mmCIF file of C-alpha atoms in Angstrom:
data_model
loop_
_atom_site.group_PDB
_atom_site.id
_atom_site.type_symbol
_atom_site.label_atom_id
_atom_site.label_comp_id
_atom_site.label_asym_id
_atom_site.label_seq_id
_atom_site.Cartn_x
_atom_site.Cartn_y
_atom_site.Cartn_z
ATOM 1 C CA MET A 1 -115.743 -92.932 149.506
ATOM 2 C CA THR A 2 -114.497 -91.140 152.451
ATOM 3 C CA LEU A 3 -111.119 -90.024 152.558
ATOM 4 C CA THR A 4 -109.229 -91.034 156.001
ATOM 5 C CA VAL A 5 -106.139 -89.127 157.058
ATOM 6 C CA LEU A 6 -103.964 -90.805 159.797
ATOM 7 C CA ARG A 7 -100.743 -89.330 161.441
ATOM 8 C CA ASP A 8 -97.615 -91.588 161.830
ATOM 9 C CA PRO A 9 -98.750 -94.790 160.212
ATOM 10 C CA GLN A 10 -96.820 -97.850 160.858
ATOM 11 C CA LEU A 11 -94.268 -98.028 157.975
ATOM 12 C CA THR A 12 -94.736 -101.617 156.959
ATOM 13 C CA PRO A 13 -93.366 -103.113 153.925
ATOM 14 C CA ALA A 14 -96.532 -102.922 152.125
ATOM 15 C CA LEU A 15 -97.154 -99.263 153.099
ATOM 16 C CA ARG A 16 -93.531 -98.644 152.006
ATOM 17 C CA GLU A 17 -94.415 -100.206 148.581
ATOM 18 C CA GLU A 18 -97.608 -98.345 148.254
ATOM 19 C CA ILE A 19 -95.697 -95.111 148.792
ATOM 20 C CA VAL A 20 -93.237 -95.952 146.059
ATOM 21 C CA GLN A 21 -95.986 -96.718 143.670
ATOM 22 C CA LEU A 22 -98.096 -93.612 144.669
ATOM 23 C CA TRP A 23 -95.057 -91.312 144.054
ATOM 24 C CA THR A 24 -94.202 -92.951 140.811
ATOM 25 C CA ARG A 25 -97.759 -92.383 139.809
ATOM 26 C CA VAL A 26 -97.747 -88.693 140.698
ATOM 27 C CA THR A 27 -94.278 -88.021 139.346
ATOM 28 C CA ASN A 28 -95.292 -89.580 135.943
ATOM 29 C CA ALA A 29 -98.472 -87.559 135.980
ATOM 30 C CA ASP A 30 -96.159 -84.544 136.119
ATOM 31 C CA GLY A 31 -96.356 -83.710 139.827
ATOM 32 C CA ALA A 32 -93.743 -81.775 141.257
ATOM 33 C CA VAL A 33 -92.492 -84.034 144.148
ATOM 34 C CA GLY A 34 -88.735 -84.158 143.697
ATOM 35 C CA PHE A 35 -88.511 -85.866 140.333
ATOM 36 C CA VAL A 36 -88.920 -85.299 136.695
ATOM 37 C CA PRO A 37 -90.990 -87.689 134.615
ATOM 38 C CA PRO A 38 -90.771 -90.454 133.531
ATOM 39 C CA VAL A 39 -89.726 -92.243 136.633
ATOM 40 C CA THR A 40 -89.777 -96.001 137.463
ATOM 41 C CA PRO A 41 -90.396 -97.090 141.084
ATOM 42 C CA ASP A 42 -86.793 -98.414 141.228
ATOM 43 C CA ASP A 43 -85.801 -94.466 140.661
ATOM 44 C CA VAL A 44 -88.277 -93.482 143.652
ATOM 45 C CA ARG A 45 -87.402 -96.452 146.048
ATOM 46 C CA PRO A 46 -84.017 -95.160 147.292
ATOM 47 C CA VAL A 47 -85.458 -91.826 148.217
ATOM 48 C CA ALA A 48 -88.652 -93.148 149.871
ATOM 49 C CA ASP A 49 -86.357 -95.330 151.707
ATOM 50 C CA ALA A 50 -84.416 -92.709 152.972
ATOM 51 C CA GLN A 51 -87.442 -90.897 153.868
ATOM 52 C CA ALA A 52 -88.947 -93.908 155.664
ATOM 53 C CA ALA A 53 -85.587 -93.663 157.679
ATOM 54 C CA ALA A 54 -85.712 -90.379 158.565
ATOM 55 C CA VAL A 55 -89.389 -91.043 160.019
ATOM 56 C CA ALA A 56 -88.108 -94.095 161.798
ATOM 57 C CA ALA A 57 -85.360 -91.648 163.513
ATOM 58 C CA GLY A 58 -88.125 -89.295 164.459
ATOM 59 C CA GLU A 59 -86.600 -86.600 162.137
ATOM 60 C CA MET A 60 -89.918 -86.395 160.074
ATOM 61 C CA ARG A 61 -93.469 -87.272 160.729
ATOM 62 C CA MET A 62 -95.826 -88.789 158.145
ATOM 63 C CA VAL A 63 -99.487 -87.863 157.492
ATOM 64 C CA ALA A 64 -101.341 -90.433 155.161
ATOM 65 C CA ALA A 65 -104.629 -90.238 153.275
ATOM 66 C CA TYR A 66 -106.382 -93.371 152.466
ATOM 67 C CA ARG A 67 -109.469 -94.007 150.703
ATOM 68 C CA GLY A 68 -111.223 -97.483 150.427
ATOM 69 C CA GLY A 69 -108.374 -98.878 152.341
ATOM 70 C CA ALA A 70 -105.681 -97.880 149.432
ATOM 71 C CA LEU A 71 -102.878 -94.952 150.004
ATOM 72 C CA VAL A 72 -103.819 -92.025 148.136
ATOM 73 C CA GLY A 73 -101.912 -89.020 149.765
ATOM 74 C CA THR A 74 -98.827 -88.435 151.677
ATOM 75 C CA ALA A 75 -97.279 -85.424 153.316
ATOM 76 C CA TYR A 76 -94.505 -84.989 155.810
ATOM 77 C CA LEU A 77 -93.086 -82.756 158.348
ATOM 78 C CA LYS A 78 -89.450 -82.433 158.094
ATOM 79 C CA PHE A 79 -87.989 -81.203 161.660
ATOM 80 C CA ASN A 80 -85.090 -78.725 161.626
ATOM 81 C CA ASP A 81 -82.015 -80.049 163.429
ATOM 82 C CA HIS A 82 -80.435 -76.787 163.689
ATOM 83 C CA ARG A 83 -80.788 -75.222 167.383
ATOM 84 C CA LEU A 84 -81.950 -72.044 166.319
ATOM 85 C CA MET A 85 -84.582 -73.531 163.753
ATOM 86 C CA ARG A 86 -86.302 -76.119 165.752
ATOM 87 C CA HIS A 87 -89.646 -73.842 166.201
ATOM 88 C CA TRP A 88 -90.858 -74.602 162.513
ATOM 89 C CA ALA A 89 -90.713 -77.613 160.324
ATOM 90 C CA TRP A 90 -90.538 -78.173 156.376
ATOM 91 C CA VAL A 91 -93.450 -79.888 154.923
ATOM 92 C CA VAL A 92 -92.377 -82.197 152.125
ATOM 93 C CA THR A 93 -93.758 -84.826 149.780
ATOM 94 C CA VAL A 94 -97.126 -83.708 149.675
ATOM 95 C CA MET A 95 -98.993 -85.631 147.283
ATOM 96 C CA VAL A 96 -102.477 -86.962 146.253
ATOM 97 C CA ASP A 97 -103.199 -89.361 143.520
ATOM 98 C CA PRO A 98 -103.781 -87.952 140.161
ATOM 99 C CA GLY A 99 -106.863 -89.549 139.675
ATOM 100 C CA LEU A 100 -108.256 -87.827 143.053
ATOM 101 C CA GLN A 101 -107.120 -84.408 142.618
ATOM 102 C CA GLY A 102 -109.527 -81.750 142.553
ATOM 103 C CA GLY A 103 -111.725 -83.434 144.990
ATOM 104 C CA GLY A 104 -110.665 -81.706 148.202
ATOM 105 C CA HIS A 105 -108.494 -84.469 149.215
ATOM 106 C CA GLY A 106 -105.271 -82.282 149.248
ATOM 107 C CA ARG A 107 -107.030 -79.669 151.607
ATOM 108 C CA ARG A 108 -108.319 -82.296 153.815
ATOM 109 C CA LEU A 109 -104.344 -83.686 154.009
ATOM 110 C CA MET A 110 -102.946 -80.283 154.388
ATOM 111 C CA ARG A 111 -105.563 -79.283 157.193
ATOM 112 C CA GLU A 112 -104.270 -82.405 159.237
ATOM 113 C CA VAL A 113 -100.331 -81.390 158.431
ATOM 114 C CA ILE A 114 -101.130 -78.236 159.827
ATOM 115 C CA GLU A 115 -102.846 -79.677 162.893
ATOM 116 C CA THR A 116 -99.987 -81.945 163.377
ATOM 117 C CA GLY A 117 -97.632 -79.108 163.268
ATOM 118 C CA ARG A 118 -99.818 -77.270 165.850
ATOM 119 C CA ASP A 119 -99.915 -80.264 168.206
ATOM 120 C CA ALA A 120 -96.205 -80.890 168.011
ATOM 121 C CA GLY A 121 -95.644 -77.087 169.347
ATOM 122 C CA LEU A 122 -94.378 -75.646 166.292
ATOM 123 C CA ASP A 123 -94.569 -71.908 165.596
ATOM 124 C CA ALA A 124 -94.784 -72.309 161.863
ATOM 125 C CA LEU A 125 -94.432 -74.220 158.522
ATOM 126 C CA ARG A 126 -92.512 -73.781 155.515
ATOM 127 C CA LEU A 127 -92.659 -75.492 152.155
ATOM 128 C CA GLY A 128 -91.109 -75.269 148.827
ATOM 129 C CA VAL A 129 -93.057 -75.125 145.568
ATOM 130 C CA ARG A 130 -91.748 -75.710 141.975
ATOM 131 C CA GLY A 131 -92.998 -72.598 139.868
ATOM 132 C CA GLY A 132 -94.638 -72.569 136.925
ATOM 133 C CA ARG A 133 -97.605 -74.696 137.583
ATOM 134 C CA GLY A 134 -99.650 -72.463 139.841
ATOM 135 C CA VAL A 135 -99.396 -74.969 142.684
ATOM 136 C CA GLU A 136 -98.815 -71.977 145.076
ATOM 137 C CA ARG A 137 -102.450 -71.133 144.807
ATOM 138 C CA PHE A 138 -103.567 -74.355 146.328
ATOM 139 C CA TYR A 139 -101.036 -73.859 149.359
ATOM 140 C CA GLU A 140 -102.425 -70.241 149.704
ATOM 141 C CA ALA A 141 -105.852 -71.447 149.704
ATOM 142 C CA VAL A 142 -104.780 -73.353 152.921
ATOM 143 C CA GLY A 143 -103.315 -70.245 154.489
ATOM 144 C CA PHE A 144 -99.388 -70.455 153.402
ATOM 145 C CA LYS A 145 -98.161 -67.077 151.878
ATOM 146 C CA GLU A 146 -95.522 -66.577 149.604
ATOM 147 C CA ILE A 147 -92.424 -65.114 151.339
ATOM 148 C CA GLY A 148 -89.524 -65.414 148.517
ATOM 149 C CA ARG A 149 -88.882 -66.537 145.320
ATOM 150 C CA GLN A 150 -85.557 -67.808 143.714
ATOM 151 C CA PRO A 151 -85.473 -67.609 140.160
ATOM 152 C CA ASP A 152 -84.483 -70.702 138.005
ATOM 153 C CA ALA A 153 -83.172 -72.543 141.050
ATOM 154 C CA ILE A 154 -85.037 -75.793 139.880
ATOM 155 C CA ARG A 155 -83.580 -77.544 136.903
ATOM 156 C CA VAL A 156 -86.318 -79.849 135.250
ATOM 157 C CA GLY A 157 -84.817 -80.478 131.900
ATOM 158 C CA ASP A 158 -81.831 -79.142 129.431
ATOM 159 C CA GLY A 159 -82.477 -75.279 129.477
ATOM 160 C CA GLU A 160 -85.865 -75.631 131.548
ATOM 161 C CA LEU A 161 -85.551 -73.898 134.871
ATOM 162 C CA ARG A 162 -88.453 -73.136 137.135
ATOM 163 C CA ASP A 163 -88.395 -70.812 140.218
ATOM 164 C CA ASP A 164 -88.408 -72.252 143.629
ATOM 165 C CA ILE A 165 -91.085 -70.596 145.703
ATOM 166 C CA MET A 166 -90.777 -70.392 149.476
ATOM 167 C CA MET A 167 -94.117 -70.305 151.279
ATOM 168 C CA TRP A 168 -94.627 -69.868 155.277
ATOM 169 C CA LEU A 169 -97.469 -70.509 157.452
ATOM 170 C CA PRO A 170 -97.494 -69.385 161.113
ATOM 171 C CA LEU A 171 -99.085 -71.821 163.423
ATOM 172 C CA LYS A 172 -99.356 -69.189 166.477
#
């Protein structure tokens, strides 16, 4: 099936619930998307609702990936509100359904995120990656470069710490 990627889909109640379900599946498959497994939809929903509110307020933009009409991926551009940093945005909550990973869907999603940033007139994109998983190689493959690393900045469990890897992609 073909992957369809859309910018700024209407955040209907049905789509909002699909986001919660996807986020829950990705987290429980050990995806590094802001939680540590196990989680339930009730754990994820408040964070997803806050993100939807930020999209509605124009503080973020959403890129959604669909396959067969079902949501299978998301990524968001989170704009800076600091007047000296409005020329770049954060890329957050990048996720692809665990059953579809490795098939090029994440690259397709990220290409659209990058083009969305360019079309928004941004100079660069930045993202943070949880270390210890090798995910930074995926982002390097789509053009991001590691610009720094904060050791042990992310606590994923008792005595379990991971590096916060900062990555940057100039758009101009």
